[in-house]
XYZ file of C-alpha atoms in Angstrom:
570
model
C -1.514 -26.597 70.032
C -2.682 -28.103 73.281
C -0.140 -27.708 76.159
C 2.945 -27.340 73.974
C 2.709 -23.870 72.452
C 6.130 -22.682 73.661
C 7.823 -25.836 72.376
C 6.239 -25.355 68.944
C 7.312 -21.704 68.812
C 10.934 -22.699 69.646
C 10.763 -25.389 66.964
C 9.439 -22.917 64.406
C 12.306 -20.546 65.211
C 14.951 -23.274 65.020
C 13.700 -24.397 61.614
C 13.525 -20.847 60.290
C 9.771 -20.963 59.673
C 9.282 -17.755 61.684
C 11.695 -15.026 62.773
C 12.290 -13.150 66.032
C 10.484 -10.040 64.799
C 7.338 -12.084 64.150
C 7.584 -13.689 67.587
C 7.902 -10.246 69.199
C 4.836 -9.051 67.291
C 2.959 -12.141 68.494
C 4.033 -11.381 72.097
C 2.472 -7.920 71.757
C -0.806 -9.585 70.809
C -0.554 -11.665 73.984
C 0.222 -8.573 76.059
C -2.854 -6.685 74.847
C -4.922 -9.859 75.536
C -6.130 -10.218 71.942
C -4.778 -13.813 71.919
C -4.024 -16.405 74.609
C -0.472 -17.431 73.667
C 2.416 -16.721 71.313
C 1.480 -19.452 68.833
C -2.027 -18.018 68.542
C -0.398 -14.629 67.997
C 1.673 -16.029 65.129
C -1.500 -17.352 63.556
C -3.204 -13.969 64.070
C -0.465 -12.040 62.235
C -0.435 -14.737 59.518
C 3.233 -15.544 60.126
C 2.506 -19.263 59.912
C -0.274 -21.541 58.722
C -1.750 -24.695 60.213
C -0.448 -26.818 57.356
C 3.167 -25.764 57.979
C 2.931 -26.480 61.707
C 1.291 -29.821 60.988
C 4.041 -30.816 58.545
C 6.736 -29.774 61.012
C 5.218 -31.802 63.869
C 4.750 -34.780 61.576
C 8.460 -34.771 60.760
C 9.456 -34.143 64.390
C 7.367 -36.977 65.875
C 7.322 -39.367 62.927
C 3.511 -39.366 62.754
C 1.208 -39.140 59.751
C -1.144 -36.164 59.431
C -4.933 -36.227 59.100
C -7.062 -33.571 57.402
C -10.703 -33.691 58.573
C -11.766 -31.129 55.966
C -10.359 -33.205 53.094
C -12.364 -36.261 54.137
C -15.516 -36.375 51.986
C -17.440 -38.896 54.081
C -18.299 -38.784 57.753
C -16.405 -41.107 60.074
C -18.585 -44.231 60.518
C -20.547 -44.392 63.742
C -19.116 -47.775 64.772
C -15.591 -46.270 64.682
C -16.634 -43.211 66.720
C -18.163 -45.531 69.328
C -14.840 -47.349 69.794
C -13.793 -44.475 72.066
C -16.412 -43.361 74.628
C -17.341 -39.682 74.592
C -15.884 -38.982 78.047
C -12.467 -40.354 77.015
C -12.479 -38.503 73.669
C -13.426 -35.203 75.335
C -10.962 -35.641 78.220
C -7.927 -36.382 76.037
C -9.087 -34.382 73.020
C -8.854 -37.196 70.510
C -11.086 -38.490 67.704
C -10.961 -42.017 66.221
C -10.808 -41.740 62.434
C -10.308 -45.279 61.112
C -9.882 -48.946 62.016
C -7.777 -51.294 59.876
C -8.863 -54.521 61.554
C -5.938 -54.577 63.958
C -5.284 -51.015 65.079
C -7.484 -48.015 65.810
C -6.288 -44.826 64.065
C -6.781 -41.821 66.366
C -6.281 -38.128 65.609
C -4.664 -35.901 68.222
C -3.521 -32.283 68.231
C -0.847 -32.906 70.910
C 1.643 -35.545 69.744
C 3.910 -34.806 72.737
C 1.387 -35.985 75.343
C 2.713 -39.545 75.649
C 1.012 -40.113 79.023
C -2.397 -39.368 77.529
C -1.710 -41.667 74.580
C -0.721 -44.535 76.869
C -3.801 -43.926 79.021
C -6.070 -44.179 75.979
C -4.417 -47.441 74.921
C -4.989 -48.802 78.410
C -8.600 -47.601 78.677
C -9.636 -48.838 75.224
C -7.585 -52.059 75.473
C -6.706 -51.638 71.805
C -3.614 -51.040 69.707
C -3.813 -47.315 68.909
C -1.930 -45.527 66.125
C -1.903 -41.743 66.455
C -2.045 -39.225 63.625
C -1.725 -35.454 63.936
C -4.526 -32.986 63.159
C -4.815 -29.258 63.747
C -6.325 -28.170 67.035
C -9.067 -26.222 65.254
C -10.177 -29.230 63.193
C -9.964 -31.543 66.177
C -12.146 -29.366 68.401
C -14.708 -28.980 65.602
C -14.742 -32.761 65.189
C -15.232 -33.362 68.916
C -18.244 -31.049 68.821
C -19.555 -32.693 65.676
C -19.229 -36.355 66.647
C -19.630 -36.394 70.423
C -21.849 -33.533 71.608
C -25.093 -35.216 70.585
C -26.706 -35.220 73.985
C -26.814 -31.431 74.080
C -30.233 -31.403 72.399
C -31.958 -32.896 75.417
C -30.123 -30.532 77.756
C -31.055 -27.527 75.642
C -34.693 -28.628 75.455
C -34.706 -28.910 79.248
C -33.096 -25.497 79.579
C -35.607 -23.953 77.175
C -38.481 -25.510 79.117
C -37.139 -24.115 82.374
C -36.287 -20.614 81.168
C -38.939 -19.935 78.525
C -42.371 -20.340 80.037
C -44.124 -17.101 79.130
C -44.845 -17.848 75.456
C -48.294 -18.740 74.207
C -49.226 -20.005 70.761
C -52.279 -18.731 68.973
C -54.484 -21.101 66.979
C -54.117 -18.948 63.860
C -51.118 -17.371 62.203
C -52.759 -13.946 62.067
C -52.394 -13.444 65.818
C -48.953 -14.999 66.239
C -46.631 -12.608 68.005
C -42.904 -12.059 67.602
C -40.718 -13.517 70.276
C -37.730 -11.246 70.075
C -35.259 -14.057 69.513
C -33.035 -11.720 67.610
C -31.676 -10.393 70.891
C -28.915 -12.565 72.302
C -30.278 -12.255 75.839
C -30.202 -14.908 78.525
C -33.695 -16.140 77.725
C -33.134 -16.521 73.974
C -29.708 -18.213 74.210
C -31.132 -21.746 74.583
C -33.383 -21.151 71.532
C -30.394 -20.005 69.474
C -28.329 -23.012 70.513
C -31.222 -25.411 69.903
C -31.816 -24.119 66.359
C -28.103 -24.374 65.533
C -27.940 -27.883 66.957
C -31.101 -28.872 65.055
C -29.406 -27.979 61.770
C -26.051 -29.577 62.623
C -27.727 -32.762 63.874
C -29.659 -32.966 60.599
C -26.366 -32.740 58.698
C -24.853 -35.412 60.934
C -27.830 -37.660 60.201
C -27.424 -37.154 56.417
C -30.864 -35.519 56.245
C -31.845 -33.758 53.026
C -34.384 -31.495 54.703
C -35.855 -30.494 58.066
C -39.599 -30.123 58.609
C -41.014 -28.057 61.502
C -44.767 -28.499 61.537
C -47.245 -26.850 63.936
C -49.984 -29.293 64.904
C -53.020 -28.563 67.090
C -51.471 -29.776 70.352
C -47.825 -30.321 69.514
C -44.937 -29.002 67.442
C -43.614 -31.784 65.217
C -39.995 -31.891 63.955
C -38.927 -34.378 61.283
C -35.786 -35.108 59.256
C -35.986 -36.565 55.752
C -33.191 -39.148 55.603
C -32.631 -41.071 52.369
C -36.018 -39.876 51.120
C -38.015 -41.045 54.159
C -39.305 -38.767 56.945
C -38.200 -39.625 60.507
C -39.728 -37.890 63.518
C -37.303 -36.714 66.221
C -37.717 -35.431 69.762
C -39.503 -32.096 69.495
C -39.670 -29.071 71.794
C -42.865 -28.203 73.684
C -45.684 -26.582 71.732
C -45.381 -23.266 73.556
C -41.819 -22.786 72.232
C -43.053 -22.980 68.648
C -43.169 -19.234 67.951
C -39.708 -18.530 69.358
C -38.083 -21.269 67.283
C -39.863 -20.217 64.078
C -39.007 -16.562 64.678
C -35.358 -17.481 65.162
C -35.323 -19.368 61.857
C -37.077 -16.512 60.044
C -34.486 -14.098 61.426
C -31.587 -16.335 60.338
C -33.005 -16.744 56.822
C -33.693 -13.038 56.269
C -37.504 -13.195 56.344
C -39.875 -10.521 57.609
C -40.531 -11.357 61.275
C -43.728 -9.316 61.356
C -45.324 -11.122 58.388
C -47.392 -14.204 59.271
C -50.078 -14.185 56.541
C -48.217 -14.988 53.317
C -45.540 -17.543 52.350
C -41.907 -16.430 52.527
C -38.617 -17.859 51.236
C -35.149 -17.381 52.624
C -31.672 -18.826 52.870
C -29.312 -19.740 55.700
C -25.571 -20.344 55.370
C -23.694 -22.123 58.131
C -20.383 -23.964 58.488
C -20.325 -27.502 59.892
C -17.137 -29.555 60.166
C -15.308 -27.040 57.981
C -17.937 -27.509 55.251
C -20.185 -24.650 54.159
C -23.848 -25.593 54.002
C -26.670 -23.713 52.298
C -30.203 -24.156 53.573
C -33.133 -23.118 51.400
C -35.927 -22.131 53.775
C -39.649 -22.080 53.000
C -42.252 -20.687 55.404
C -46.015 -21.003 54.867
C -48.901 -20.037 57.172
C -50.963 -23.016 58.348
C -53.983 -23.439 60.642
C -51.961 -23.795 63.857
C -48.931 -21.644 63.090
C -46.220 -21.276 60.482
C -44.739 -24.404 58.908
C -41.055 -24.244 57.976
C -39.115 -26.602 55.722
C -35.356 -26.246 55.387
C -33.680 -28.030 52.476
C -30.012 -28.766 53.158
C -27.887 -28.103 50.084
C -24.576 -29.909 50.581
C -22.217 -29.230 47.662
C -20.387 -32.534 48.120
C -23.587 -34.309 47.057
C -23.557 -32.765 43.578
C -19.866 -33.216 42.854
C -20.342 -36.923 42.273
C -18.796 -38.608 39.268
C -21.142 -40.227 36.776
C -20.150 -43.711 37.958
C -21.101 -42.748 41.549
C -24.704 -41.908 40.625
C -25.640 -45.590 40.349
C -25.384 -46.182 36.586
C -24.600 -49.703 35.420
C -21.631 -50.055 33.041
C -23.796 -50.206 29.904
C -25.686 -47.068 30.967
C -22.405 -45.237 31.660
C -21.333 -45.875 28.057
C -24.686 -44.568 26.807
C -24.443 -41.427 28.978
C -20.954 -40.617 27.663
C -22.233 -41.145 24.127
C -24.982 -38.575 24.806
C -22.591 -36.106 26.479
C -20.290 -36.226 23.439
C -23.083 -35.139 21.079
C -22.343 -31.792 19.397
C -25.906 -30.465 19.690
C -29.499 -31.361 20.566
C -31.594 -31.609 23.720
C -31.071 -34.120 26.514
C -34.043 -34.229 28.910
C -34.038 -35.656 32.443
C -37.493 -36.457 33.812
C -38.934 -37.505 37.145
C -40.929 -36.147 40.095
C -39.649 -33.608 42.595
C -36.889 -35.094 44.741
C -35.869 -37.768 42.249
C -32.297 -36.468 41.862
C -32.634 -34.678 38.505
C -30.567 -31.677 39.621
C -27.764 -33.877 40.957
C -27.622 -35.778 37.658
C -27.543 -32.593 35.573
C -24.824 -31.036 37.738
C -22.756 -34.222 37.470
C -23.076 -34.109 33.677
C -22.068 -30.432 33.596
C -19.164 -31.131 35.953
C -17.970 -33.801 33.515
C -18.241 -31.381 30.562
C -16.762 -28.381 32.397
C -13.519 -27.665 30.545
C -11.631 -24.441 29.769
C -12.432 -24.946 26.066
C -16.209 -24.881 26.613
C -18.533 -22.117 27.740
C -21.428 -23.374 29.880
C -24.388 -21.234 31.002
C -27.321 -22.313 33.167
C -30.701 -20.766 33.954
C -32.029 -22.010 37.301
C -34.817 -21.278 39.759
C -33.201 -21.128 42.227
C -29.442 -21.571 41.804
C -29.070 -24.309 44.405
C -25.319 -24.931 44.105
C -22.586 -22.628 42.864
C -20.386 -24.430 40.328
C -16.892 -23.137 39.638
C -16.227 -22.304 35.993
C -19.910 -22.264 34.994
C -22.020 -19.129 34.402
C -25.234 -19.524 36.403
C -28.266 -17.257 35.964
C -30.856 -16.941 38.736
C -34.382 -16.713 37.289
C -36.371 -13.843 38.840
C -39.953 -13.565 37.590
C -40.560 -10.439 39.736
C -38.332 -8.411 37.389
C -39.293 -10.289 34.221
C -36.287 -12.630 34.136
C -38.093 -15.851 33.216
C -36.580 -19.045 31.843
C -37.543 -17.865 28.357
C -35.984 -14.405 28.625
C -32.872 -15.796 30.336
C -32.490 -18.375 27.579
C -32.812 -15.749 24.846
C -30.110 -13.638 26.523
C -27.867 -16.663 27.051
C -27.820 -17.411 23.316
C -26.223 -13.994 22.714
C -23.345 -15.072 24.997
C -22.171 -17.688 22.438
C -22.228 -20.709 24.789
C -21.356 -24.282 23.828
C -23.584 -25.915 26.438
C -26.811 -24.649 28.022
C -28.721 -25.979 30.993
C -32.304 -24.829 31.591
C -33.604 -25.783 35.035
C -37.014 -26.792 33.695
C -39.044 -26.506 30.490
C -42.321 -25.166 31.903
C -44.041 -23.681 28.879
C -44.059 -23.465 25.093
C -41.946 -20.282 25.072
C -39.079 -21.900 26.983
C -39.439 -25.126 25.004
C -39.311 -23.398 21.627
C -36.261 -21.314 22.555
C -34.486 -24.430 23.888
C -35.277 -26.255 20.630
C -34.021 -23.339 18.534
C -30.826 -23.372 20.610
C -30.399 -27.084 19.914
C -31.033 -26.587 16.190
C -28.381 -23.842 16.020
C -25.571 -26.010 17.327
C -25.902 -25.964 21.122
C -26.063 -28.932 23.482
C -29.031 -28.269 25.780
C -29.834 -29.975 29.107
C -33.178 -29.576 30.842
C -35.802 -31.311 32.990
C -39.487 -32.172 32.706
C -41.953 -33.518 35.251
C -43.126 -36.806 33.723
C -43.369 -40.288 35.209
C -41.245 -42.029 32.581
C -38.895 -41.153 29.740
C -41.187 -41.758 26.704
C -43.895 -39.498 28.207
C -41.573 -36.509 27.717
C -42.331 -36.489 23.969
C -46.138 -36.037 24.118
C -45.622 -33.638 27.043
C -43.590 -31.286 24.831
C -46.159 -31.536 22.039
C -49.000 -30.848 24.502
C -47.206 -27.632 25.477
C -47.661 -26.429 21.925
C -44.278 -27.319 20.416
C -44.595 -28.618 16.846
C -43.839 -32.362 16.460
C -41.278 -31.836 13.668
C -39.296 -29.502 15.956
C -39.342 -32.055 18.776
C -38.243 -34.847 16.423
C -35.396 -32.857 14.892
C -33.954 -31.454 18.149
C -34.521 -34.087 20.867
C -31.567 -36.477 21.128
C -32.202 -38.502 24.305
C -34.452 -38.712 27.379
C -33.668 -40.164 30.798
C -36.143 -40.848 33.631
C -34.930 -41.557 37.141
C -35.887 -42.331 40.729
C -33.821 -42.598 43.911
C -33.795 -45.886 45.826
C -32.140 -46.360 49.207
C -28.859 -48.257 49.325
C -28.605 -51.169 51.728
C -26.089 -50.669 54.533
C -22.926 -52.631 53.734
C -22.312 -53.447 57.395
C -25.585 -55.121 58.316
C -27.477 -56.275 55.210
C -28.371 -59.954 55.112
C -29.478 -62.414 52.442
C -33.132 -62.235 51.444
C -35.304 -65.211 50.500
C -37.458 -64.084 47.557
C -41.124 -65.008 47.961
C -43.434 -66.133 45.111
C -45.412 -62.869 45.472
C -42.221 -60.837 45.029
C -41.214 -62.861 41.978
C -44.644 -62.204 40.469
C -44.476 -58.508 41.329
C -41.005 -58.131 39.797
C -41.742 -60.372 36.820
C -38.804 -62.712 37.454
C -38.549 -66.494 37.719
C -36.691 -68.943 39.971
C -33.802 -69.253 37.529
C -33.157 -65.508 37.775
C -33.340 -65.690 41.578
C -30.801 -68.540 41.713
C -28.288 -66.495 39.683
C -28.762 -63.394 41.868
C -27.877 -62.192 45.365
C -30.930 -60.467 46.835
C -30.390 -58.807 50.215
C -32.621 -57.160 52.825
C -32.110 -54.449 55.508
C -31.296 -55.218 59.144
C -30.258 -52.010 60.918
C -27.151 -50.995 62.877
C -25.478 -47.942 64.449
C -24.089 -46.878 61.065
C -27.346 -46.679 59.129
C -31.000 -45.690 59.182
C -33.072 -48.876 59.617
C -30.805 -50.869 57.331
C -30.283 -48.221 54.643
C -27.481 -45.714 54.142
C -27.485 -43.301 51.224
C -29.349 -43.429 47.930
C -28.637 -44.257 44.315
C -30.476 -43.769 41.047
C -32.419 -46.203 38.933
C -32.788 -45.098 35.330
C -34.445 -45.618 31.987
C -32.675 -44.010 29.024
C -33.363 -44.017 25.329
C -31.827 -42.233 22.354
C -34.006 -41.265 19.419
C -33.539 -42.957 16.074
C -35.351 -42.533 12.744
C -38.195 -44.864 13.748
C -38.949 -42.913 16.943
C -38.727 -39.635 15.016
C -41.392 -40.982 12.621
C -43.618 -41.872 15.614
C -43.233 -38.292 16.871
C -44.270 -36.928 13.444
C -47.375 -39.123 13.716
C -48.106 -37.808 17.264
C -47.913 -41.356 18.661
C -48.772 -41.692 22.353
C -46.187 -42.518 25.022
C -47.108 -46.223 25.093
C -46.232 -46.699 21.421
C -42.990 -44.751 21.819
C -42.091 -46.798 24.905
C -42.608 -50.111 23.116
C -40.313 -48.981 20.308
C -37.701 -47.693 22.790
C -37.730 -51.066 24.594
C -37.249 -52.825 21.234
C -34.193 -50.616 20.716
C -32.742 -51.677 24.104
C -34.241 -49.325 26.703
C -34.648 -50.878 30.170
C -37.489 -49.389 32.188
C -37.153 -48.137 35.760
C -38.372 -51.364 37.344
C -36.018 -53.512 35.279
C -33.045 -51.318 36.242
C -34.156 -51.550 39.879
C -34.332 -55.358 39.623
C -30.782 -55.431 38.248
C -29.501 -53.472 41.241
C -31.552 -55.456 43.757
C -30.205 -58.704 42.266
C -26.676 -57.485 43.063
C -27.585 -56.815 46.706
C -27.186 -53.027 46.390
C -30.817 -52.196 47.206
C -33.809 -54.220 48.365
C -36.805 -55.669 46.536
C -39.068 -53.595 48.819
C -37.423 -50.364 47.596
C -37.825 -51.307 43.940
C -41.494 -52.190 44.419
C -42.080 -48.991 46.420
C -40.736 -46.643 43.760
C -41.590 -48.271 40.436
C -44.775 -49.248 38.631
C -45.181 -52.476 36.684
C -46.273 -52.242 33.040
């Protein structure tokens, strides 16, 4: 710990948490300069763990503990800003909460009373201290306060890296040698790392690096919308792209064909996977990195944005013994997150679950996941056939792309398996004719399909800054609502603050769900088009995407503009 290592070691000895032999071994580590102090030596020989030291200090000083890694959400920006960066860095503290009267601040040195009093005086606030480990605290200081490094690194790169030229075509692009950790490449390495961490801080889902004719554009996709950020000079393009190709395991010498790779990094104690795609373009190689944050797919069903009546319907579907449940929507509409949430709900020791995915984006504990690999003949169809020999209860197929996969999935459903999969259609009823168009017989579709859900992702309004919205006549006409509905509702609109992105923070789903009954099965036998099936589904109680969006906008959760942007009126 900071400035009190000897005191902590004495305390550990007095409480019997370590013994003299362990302390002597730790002293040897200090003597051979492998660690800086005895406490670090005790950690190195695994004589003690952070959690034990934290508990001991909590009891000694009468302070609560704080675990940064256990916190699922980031600390809100308005709380971080309550303590200026220079004060936080000087006293090694991080504000973690505010209860309306007192600011809760994490420290790794509960004995430094002078520093605590100084912070109270400088902030002019009542401050309550909690104890965190030094490792977590230093990571958090880097994460929340070192945001201005990007500009410094860009300046450093501009000053030290001036001998790179960019060719107009990818064929003549040359390697930059960023794999060597030399003095010239260090700023590039730091910039790339900061680019990824800053994207995570900003809640971005992906990072786009795009070579233009006269500039190198960098954008983050936050809550489904692209936002351009400060970009490095054009002549640094090749070095940055080469660094990313090296990190993701791509061939540095190949500039003519698309490549895929993966990067794994740790930010704030959380392991992040980045799926990297590289394609050759006119003015260089374009790279897109998709950030795969596991916390985003471990959401409960209620957290996905379902209304209470839809939650009941989803649980009814999940409790079915067999059949196919399809989730439809365009790329980026949250289908994978929904499917993983359903599987997470069903994941029990009494059930065997197998998935076939391309690629396996998130590793789920307790579930057997198969990575499709067409290069060696492992397609969705062949994987599905093999999976059936494993006697599973529940199967998830990443996507039904062809008649072979569709027919095997249907046979699995007809032989007592519950099957989850996705299709690319604009609404739920269109999934039926889509399967038939693939070549699957209508009677098989009717007898195996149990339910279909379509979804989109709308941005959530920021709770801290949203304000009441006056609905205009044009909006009422566009949404198909009247003044009576408006009077009973609470429509809100975005404003924008330090905690959000132009008035929005996070996303939620809007859904349309229908279960098949005998009348819809008869329509499938007759090869009815999607319009006829949709009308019957609505008669049975299905709410379309726009209607579900209106319900959520009327509760002030999202805005009318978002609903109109992402849904189509009948």
